[in-house]
Coordinates of N, CA and C in Angstrom, one line a residue:
M326 N 0.9 -1.2 0.0 CA 0.0 -0.1 0.0 C 0.8 1.4 0.1
K327 N 2.2 1.2 0.8 CA 2.7 2.4 0.9 C 3.5 2.6 -0.5
R328 N 3.7 1.5 -1.2 CA 4.3 1.7 -2.7 C 3.4 2.3 -3.6
L329 N 2.2 1.9 -3.6 CA 0.9 2.7 -4.3 C 1.1 4.2 -3.9
E330 N 0.9 4.8 -2.7 CA 0.8 5.8 -2.3 C 2.2 6.7 -2.7
L331 N 3.4 6.1 -2.6 CA 4.5 6.6 -3.0 C 4.6 6.9 -4.7
A332 N 3.9 6.2 -5.4 CA 3.7 6.1 -6.9 C 2.7 7.3 -7.3
I333 N 1.7 7.4 -6.6 CA 0.8 8.4 -6.8 C 1.3 9.9 -6.4
E334 N 2.1 9.9 -5.5 CA 2.7 11.1 -5.0 C 3.6 11.4 -6.1
S335 N 4.5 10.6 -6.5 CA 5.5 10.9 -7.7 C 4.8 11.3 -9.0
I336 N 3.6 10.8 -9.3 CA 3.0 11.4 -10.3 C 2.5 12.7 -10.3
I337 N 1.8 13.0 -9.0 CA 1.1 14.2 -8.7 C 2.3 15.3 -8.6
L338 N 3.4 15.1 -8.1 CA 4.6 15.9 -8.1 C 5.3 16.2 -9.5
A339 N 5.2 15.0 -10.3 CA 5.8 15.4 -11.9 C 4.7 15.8 -12.7
S340 N 3.4 16.2 -12.1 CA 2.5 16.8 -13.0 C 2.7 18.4 -13.0
R341 N 3.4 18.8 -12.2 CA 3.8 20.3 -12.2 C 4.5 20.8 -13.4
W342 N 5.3 19.5 -13.9 CA 6.1 20.0 -15.3 C 5.1 20.4 -16.3
L343 N 3.7 20.1 -16.2 CA 3.0 20.4 -17.1 C 2.6 21.8 -17.2
L344 N 2.8 22.4 -16.3 CA 2.9 23.9 -16.2 C 3.7 24.6 -17.1
V345 N 4.8 24.2 -17.5 CA 5.9 24.6 -18.4 C 5.4 24.9 -19.7
A346 N 4.5 24.2 -20.2 CA 3.9 24.4 -21.6 C 3.2 25.6 -21.4
F347 N 2.4 25.8 -20.4 CA 1.5 27.3 -20.1 C 2.5 28.4 -20.2
Y348 N 3.5 28.2 -19.3 CA 4.6 29.4 -19.3 C 5.3 29.5 -20.5
I349 N 5.6 28.6 -21.3 CA 6.3 29.0 -22.7 C 5.1 29.5 -23.6
G350 N 3.9 29.0 -23.4 CA 2.9 29.6 -24.1 C 2.7 31.0 -24.0
L351 N 2.9 31.5 -22.8 CA 2.7 32.8 -22.1 C 3.9 33.7 -22.8
G352 N 5.1 33.0 -22.8 CA 6.3 33.8 -23.5 C 6.0 33.9 -24.9
L353 N 5.7 32.9 -25.6 CA 5.4 33.1 -26.9 C 4.3 34.5 -27.2
A354 N 3.3 34.3 -26.4 CA 2.2 35.4 -26.6 C 3.0 36.6 -26.2
L355 N 3.8 36.8 -25.3 CA 4.6 38.0 -25.2 C 5.2 38.4 -26.2
A356 N 6.0 37.6 -27.1 CA 6.5 37.9 -28.1 C 5.7 38.5 -29.2
V357 N 4.5 37.9 -29.2 CA 3.5 38.2 -30.4 C 2.9 39.8 -29.9
Y358 N 2.8 39.8 -28.5 CA 2.4 41.3 -27.9 C 3.5 42.1 -28.1
A359 N 4.7 41.9 -28.2 CA 5.9 42.8 -28.3 C 5.8 43.5 -29.7
L360 N 5.4 42.5 -30.8 CA 5.2 43.0 -32.1 C 4.1 44.0 -32.1
S361 N 2.9 43.6 -31.6 CA 1.9 44.6 -31.5 C 2.3 46.1 -30.8
F362 N 3.1 45.9 -29.6 CA 3.8 47.1 -29.2 C 4.5 47.9 -30.2
G363 N 5.1 47.3 -30.8 CA 6.1 47.9 -31.9 C 5.4 48.5 -32.8
K364 N 4.3 48.0 -33.4 CA 3.5 48.8 -34.3 C 3.0 49.8 -33.8
K365 N 2.3 49.8 -32.5 CA 2.0 50.7 -31.8 C 2.8 52.0 -31.8
L366 N 4.0 51.6 -31.4 CA 5.1 52.6 -31.0 C 5.5 53.4 -32.6
Y367 N 5.6 52.4 -33.6 CA 5.9 53.2 -34.8 C 4.9 54.1 -35.3
E368 N 3.6 53.8 -35.2 CA 2.5 54.6 -35.6 C 2.6 55.9 -34.9
F369 N 2.9 55.7 -33.4 CA 2.9 57.1 -32.6 C 4.0 58.0 -33.2
I370 N 5.1 57.2 -33.4 CA 6.5 58.1 -33.8 C 6.1 58.6 -35.1
T371 N 5.6 58.0 -36.1 CA 5.4 58.4 -37.5 C 3.9 59.9 -37.3
T372 N 3.4 59.8 -36.4 CA 2.2 60.7 -36.5 C 2.2 61.7 -35.2
V373 N 3.4 61.7 -34.5 CA 3.4 62.4 -33.1 C 3.3 63.9 -33.4
F374 N 3.8 64.4 -34.7 CA 3.8 65.7 -34.9 C 2.6 66.4 -35.6
M375 N 1.5 65.3 -35.7 CA 0.3 65.8 -36.4 C -0.9 65.6 -35.3
L376 N -0.3 65.1 -34.2 CA -1.5 64.9 -33.0 C -1.6 66.0 -32.1
G377 N -2.8 66.3 -31.7 CA -3.0 67.2 -30.6 C -2.3 66.8 -29.2
D378 N -2.7 67.5 -28.2 CA -2.0 67.2 -26.9 C -2.8 65.9 -26.5
T379 N -4.1 66.0 -26.3 CA -4.8 64.8 -25.9 C -4.7 63.6 -26.6
D380 N -4.4 63.6 -27.9 CA -4.3 62.4 -28.5 C -2.9 61.8 -28.3
T381 N -1.8 62.8 -28.2 CA -0.6 62.3 -27.9 C -0.5 61.5 -26.5
I382 N -1.3 62.2 -25.5 CA -1.4 61.5 -24.2 C -2.2 60.2 -24.3
L383 N -3.1 60.3 -25.0 CA -3.9 59.0 -25.4 C -3.0 57.7 -25.8
K384 N -2.1 58.2 -26.9 CA -1.4 57.2 -27.3 C -0.2 56.9 -26.6
M385 N 0.2 57.7 -25.7 CA 1.4 57.3 -24.6 C 0.8 56.3 -23.6
L386 N -0.5 56.8 -23.1 CA -1.2 56.0 -22.2 C -1.2 54.6 -22.6
G387 N -1.4 54.5 -24.1 CA -1.7 53.0 -24.7 C -0.5 52.4 -24.5
L388 N 0.9 53.0 -24.9 CA 2.0 52.4 -24.9 C 2.3 51.9 -23.3
I389 N 2.0 52.9 -22.0 CA 2.2 52.5 -21.0 C 1.3 51.4 -20.6
D390 N 0.1 51.2 -21.0 CA -0.8 50.1 -20.8 C -0.1 48.9 -21.3
A391 N 0.6 48.9 -22.4 CA 1.0 47.7 -23.1 C 2.2 47.2 -22.1
A392 N 3.0 48.2 -21.7 CA 4.3 47.9 -20.9 C 3.7 47.2 -19.6
L393 N 2.6 47.6 -19.1 CA 2.1 47.1 -17.8 C 1.6 45.6 -18.0
V394 N 1.0 45.4 -19.1 CA 0.4 44.1 -19.3 C 1.5 43.2 -19.5
A395 N 2.5 43.6 -20.3 CA 3.8 43.0 -20.6 C 4.5 42.5 -19.3
S396 N 4.7 43.6 -18.3 CA 5.0 43.2 -17.1 C 4.4 42.2 -16.2
L397 N 3.2 42.3 -16.3 CA 2.3 41.4 -15.7 C 2.3 40.0 -16.1
V398 N 2.5 39.7 -17.5 CA 2.9 38.4 -18.2 C 4.2 37.8 -17.6
V399 N 5.3 38.7 -17.8 CA 6.7 38.5 -17.1 C 6.7 37.8 -15.7
M400 N 5.7 38.7 -14.8 CA 5.8 38.4 -13.5 C 4.9 37.0 -13.1
V401 N 4.0 36.9 -13.9 CA 3.2 35.4 -13.9 C 4.1 34.3 -14.2
I402 N 4.9 34.5 -15.4 CA 5.8 33.4 -16.1 C 7.0 33.0 -14.7
I403 N 7.7 34.2 -14.6 CA 8.5 33.9 -13.5 C 8.1 33.5 -12.1
S404 N 7.2 34.2 -11.7 CA 6.8 33.8 -10.2 C 6.1 32.3 -10.3
G405 N 5.4 32.1 -11.4 CA 4.4 30.7 -11.4 C 5.7 29.5 -11.6
Y406 N 6.8 29.5 -12.3 CA 7.5 28.7 -12.6 C 8.4 28.5 -11.2
E407 N 8.9 29.6 -10.6 CA 9.7 29.7 -9.3 C 8.9 28.8 -8.3
N408 N 7.5 29.2 -8.1 CA 6.7 28.9 -7.1 C 6.2 27.5 -7.2
F409 N 5.8 26.8 -8.5 CA 5.3 25.7 -8.7 C 5.9 24.6 -9.5
V410 N 7.1 25.0 -10.4 CA 7.8 24.0 -11.1 C 9.1 23.9 -10.5
S411 N 9.9 24.6 -10.4 CA 11.5 24.5 -10.1 C 12.2 26.0 -9.8
R412 N 13.1 25.7 -8.8 CA 13.9 26.9 -8.6 C 14.7 27.3 -9.8
F413 N 14.9 28.7 -10.1 CA 16.0 28.9 -11.2 C 17.3 28.9 -10.5
D414 N 18.4 28.2 -11.4 CA 19.6 28.2 -11.0 C 20.3 29.7 -11.1
D415 N 21.1 30.0 -9.9 CA 21.8 31.1 -10.2 C 23.1 31.2 -10.4
Q416 N 23.4 31.0 -11.7 CA 24.8 30.6 -12.3 C 25.8 31.5 -12.2
D417 N 25.3 32.9 -12.5 CA 26.2 34.0 -12.5 C 26.4 34.8 -11.2
G418 N 25.6 34.4 -10.2 CA 25.6 34.9 -8.6 C 24.9 36.3 -8.7
G419 N 24.3 36.8 -9.7 CA 23.7 38.0 -9.4 C 22.3 38.0 -10.3
G420 N 21.8 37.2 -10.7 CA 20.7 37.2 -11.8 C 19.3 37.1 -11.2
V421 N 19.2 36.2 -10.3 CA 17.7 35.6 -9.7 C 17.4 35.7 -8.5
H422 N 18.6 36.1 -7.6 CA 18.1 36.1 -6.2 C 16.8 36.6 -5.7
W423 N 16.4 37.6 -6.1 CA 15.0 38.3 -6.2 C 13.9 37.3 -6.2
L424 N 14.0 36.4 -6.9 CA 12.8 35.6 -7.4 C 12.3 34.7 -6.4
G425 N 13.1 34.4 -5.4 CA 12.5 33.7 -4.3 C 11.5 34.6 -3.1
T426 N 11.7 35.8 -3.3 CA 10.9 36.7 -2.5 C 9.3 36.8 -3.1
I427 N 9.0 36.2 -4.0 CA 7.8 36.6 -4.6 C 6.8 35.2 -4.3
D428 N 6.2 35.3 -3.3 CA 5.3 33.9 -2.9 C 4.0 34.3 -3.5
V429 N 3.1 33.2 -3.4 CA 2.0 33.1 -4.1 C 1.0 34.2 -3.6
G430 N 1.2 34.6 -2.6 CA 0.3 35.6 -1.9 C 0.4 37.0 -2.3
S431 N 1.9 37.4 -2.3 CA 2.5 38.6 -2.8 C 2.2 38.6 -4.3
L432 N 2.2 37.5 -4.9 CA 2.0 37.6 -6.5 C 0.6 37.9 -6.7
K433 N -0.3 37.6 -5.9 CA -1.7 37.7 -6.2 C -2.1 39.3 -5.8
V434 N -1.2 39.9 -5.0 CA -1.3 41.4 -4.8 C -0.6 42.1 -5.9
K435 N 0.4 41.5 -6.4 CA 1.1 42.3 -7.5 C 0.3 42.2 -8.7
V436 N -0.4 41.1 -9.0 CA -1.1 40.9 -10.2 C -2.4 42.0 -10.0
A437 N -2.9 41.8 -9.0 CA -4.2 42.8 -8.5 C -4.0 44.1 -8.6
S438 N -2.7 44.5 -8.1 CA -2.2 45.9 -8.3 C -2.1 46.5 -9.8
T439 N -1.5 45.5 -10.6 CA -1.1 45.6 -12.1 C -2.4 45.8 -12.6
I440 N -3.4 44.8 -12.2 CA -4.8 45.2 -13.1 C -5.1 46.3 -12.5
V441 N -5.3 47.1 -11.3 CA -5.7 48.3 -10.9 C -5.1 49.3 -11.8
A442 N -3.6 49.3 -12.1 CA -3.0 50.3 -12.8 C -3.4 50.3 -14.3
I443 N -3.7 49.2 -14.8 CA -4.2 49.0 -16.2 C -5.5 49.5 -16.3
S444 N -6.4 49.3 -15.5 CA -7.7 49.8 -15.5 C -7.8 51.1 -15.0
S445 N -6.9 51.8 -14.3 CA -6.6 53.1 -14.4 C -6.4 54.0 -15.6
I446 N -5.3 53.1 -16.0 CA -4.8 53.9 -17.5 C -6.1 53.7 -18.4
H447 N -7.1 52.8 -18.5 CA -8.0 52.7 -19.3 C -9.0 53.8 -19.2
L448 N -9.3 53.7 -17.8 CA -10.4 54.8 -17.4 C -10.1 56.2 -17.6
L449 N -8.5 56.5 -17.6 CA -8.2 57.6 -17.8 C -8.2 58.1 -19.4
Q450 N -8.0 57.0 -20.2 CA -8.0 57.2 -21.6 C -9.6 57.5 -22.1
V451 N -10.5 56.8 -21.3 CA -12.0 57.0 -21.5 C -12.2 58.2 -21.1
F452 N -12.0 58.9 -20.0 CA -12.1 60.2 -19.6 C -11.8 61.3 -20.5
L453 N -10.5 61.0 -21.0 CA -10.1 61.9 -21.9 C -10.5 62.0 -23.2
N454 N -11.6 61.1 -23.4 CA -12.3 60.8 -24.7 C -13.7 60.7 -24.3
S455 N -14.3 61.4 -23.4 CA -15.5 61.0 -22.9 C -16.7 61.6 -23.7
S456 N -16.4 62.3 -24.6 CA -17.4 62.5 -25.5 C -17.8 61.4 -26.2
S457 N -17.2 60.3 -26.5 CA -17.5 59.2 -27.3 C -18.3 58.4 -26.4
Y458 N -18.5 58.4 -25.1 CA -19.1 57.7 -24.3 C -20.2 58.2 -23.5
S459 N -21.4 57.5 -23.5 CA -22.6 57.7 -22.7 C -22.3 58.0 -21.2
T460 N -23.2 58.4 -20.4 CA -23.1 58.9 -19.0 C -23.1 57.2 -18.4
D461 N -24.0 56.5 -18.9 CA -24.2 55.1 -18.2 C -22.9 54.4 -18.3
Q462 N -22.4 54.3 -19.7 CA -20.9 53.6 -20.1 C -19.9 54.4 -19.1
L463 N -19.7 55.6 -18.7 CA -18.7 56.1 -17.9 C -19.1 55.6 -16.4
M464 N -20.1 55.6 -15.9 CA -20.7 54.9 -14.9 C -20.2 53.7 -14.6
W465 N -20.5 52.7 -15.5 CA -20.1 51.5 -15.4 C -18.5 51.1 -15.4
L466 N -17.9 51.9 -16.4 CA -16.5 51.7 -16.2 C -16.0 52.1 -15.0
T467 N -16.5 53.0 -14.2 CA -16.0 53.7 -13.0 C -16.3 52.6 -12.1
I468 N -17.5 52.0 -12.1 CA -18.0 51.1 -11.1 C -16.9 49.7 -11.3
I469 N -16.6 49.3 -12.4 CA -15.7 48.2 -12.6 C -14.4 48.4 -12.1
H470 N -14.1 49.7 -12.3 CA -12.7 50.1 -11.8 C -12.6 49.9 -10.3
L471 N -13.6 50.4 -9.8 CA -13.6 50.5 -8.4 C -13.9 49.1 -7.7
A472 N -14.4 48.2 -8.4 CA -14.4 46.8 -8.1 C -12.9 46.3 -8.1
F473 N -12.2 46.5 -9.1 CA -10.8 46.2 -9.3 C -10.2 46.7 -7.9
V474 N -10.3 48.0 -7.5 CA -9.5 48.6 -6.5 C -9.9 48.0 -5.4
V475 N -11.1 47.6 -5.0 CA -11.7 46.9 -3.7 C -11.1 45.4 -3.7
S476 N -11.1 44.7 -4.7 CA -10.6 43.6 -4.8 C -8.9 43.6 -4.5
A477 N -8.3 44.5 -5.1 CA -7.0 44.6 -4.8 C -6.4 44.9 -3.4
L478 N -7.4 45.8 -2.6 CA -7.1 46.4 -1.2 C -7.6 45.1 -0.5
M479 N -8.5 44.3 -0.8 CA -9.0 43.1 0.0 C -7.9 42.0 0.0
L480 N -7.2 41.8 -1.4 CA -6.1 40.8 -1.5 C -4.9 41.2 -0.6
A481 N -4.7 42.5 -0.6 CA -3.7 42.9 0.2 C -3.7 42.8 1.6
Y482 N -4.9 43.2 2.0 CA -5.3 42.9 3.5 C -5.3 41.5 3.9
I483 N -6.0 40.7 3.1 CA -5.5 39.3 3.5 C -4.3 38.7 3.4
D484 N -3.5 39.1 2.5 CA -1.9 38.8 2.6 C -1.2 39.2 3.7
R485 N -1.6 40.6 4.1 CA -1.1 41.0 5.3 C -1.7 40.2 6.6
L486 N -2.5 39.9 6.7 CA -3.3 39.1 7.6 C -2.2 37.9 7.8
M487 N -2.2 37.3 6.7 CA -1.5 35.9 6.4 C -0.1 36.0 7.0
G488 N 0.3 37.0 6.6 CA 1.9 37.3 7.1 C 1.9 37.6 8.5
L489 N 1.1 38.4 9.0 CA 1.0 38.5 10.5 C 0.7 37.0 11.4
S490 N -0.1 36.3 11.0 CA -0.2 34.9 11.5 C 0.8 34.0 11.2
K491 N 1.5 34.1 10.1 CA 2.5 33.3 9.9 C 3.7 33.8 10.8
G492 N 4.1 35.2 11.1 CA 4.9 35.8 12.0 C 4.7 35.1 13.4
K493 N 3.3 35.1 13.8 CA 3.1 34.7 15.2 C 3.3 33.2 15.5
K494 N 3.1 32.4 14.5 CA 3.4 31.0 14.3 C 5.0 30.9 14.5
D495 N 5.6 31.6 13.9 CA 7.3 31.2 13.6 C 7.7 31.7 15.1
E496 N 7.0 32.8 15.6 CA 7.7 33.2 17.2 C 7.2 32.0 18.3
A497 N 6.3 31.3 18.0 CA 5.9 30.2 19.1 C 6.5 29.2 19.0

């Protein structure tokens, strides 16, 4: 019976390597998104002198938004691999020491914070172009953004509580 238990545990532990396919897929998606970013940047550079101030700000916010989304993807890839698959080897002595500091709880908070930042940029873009939106649309976009903010605050609060309770257990 113990042998069966060990075999099942080995299979379950080995299944974490299936996550690698997801992380590689996210890396490929990030490369495609980088091409999309390059296109947006090229369009911005070629039209910057013909744009008004508001349109320039909107284009720049679009670029910032893309950078935040890309950072979010990288954060998920690196932290997910480090937390669920395997530790990165620090071959040169200075490259990846910071990776171990992002646990699952803090990753959730960082992801939620990035989503709030992306939502904020999108909402700012909407308000700068508010004549294209109805009052109801503006209201719902604001409510959705506030839901993201409240969710991020609750995740941060829960993560803090978990950290405090973990600290008390370590002291005991």
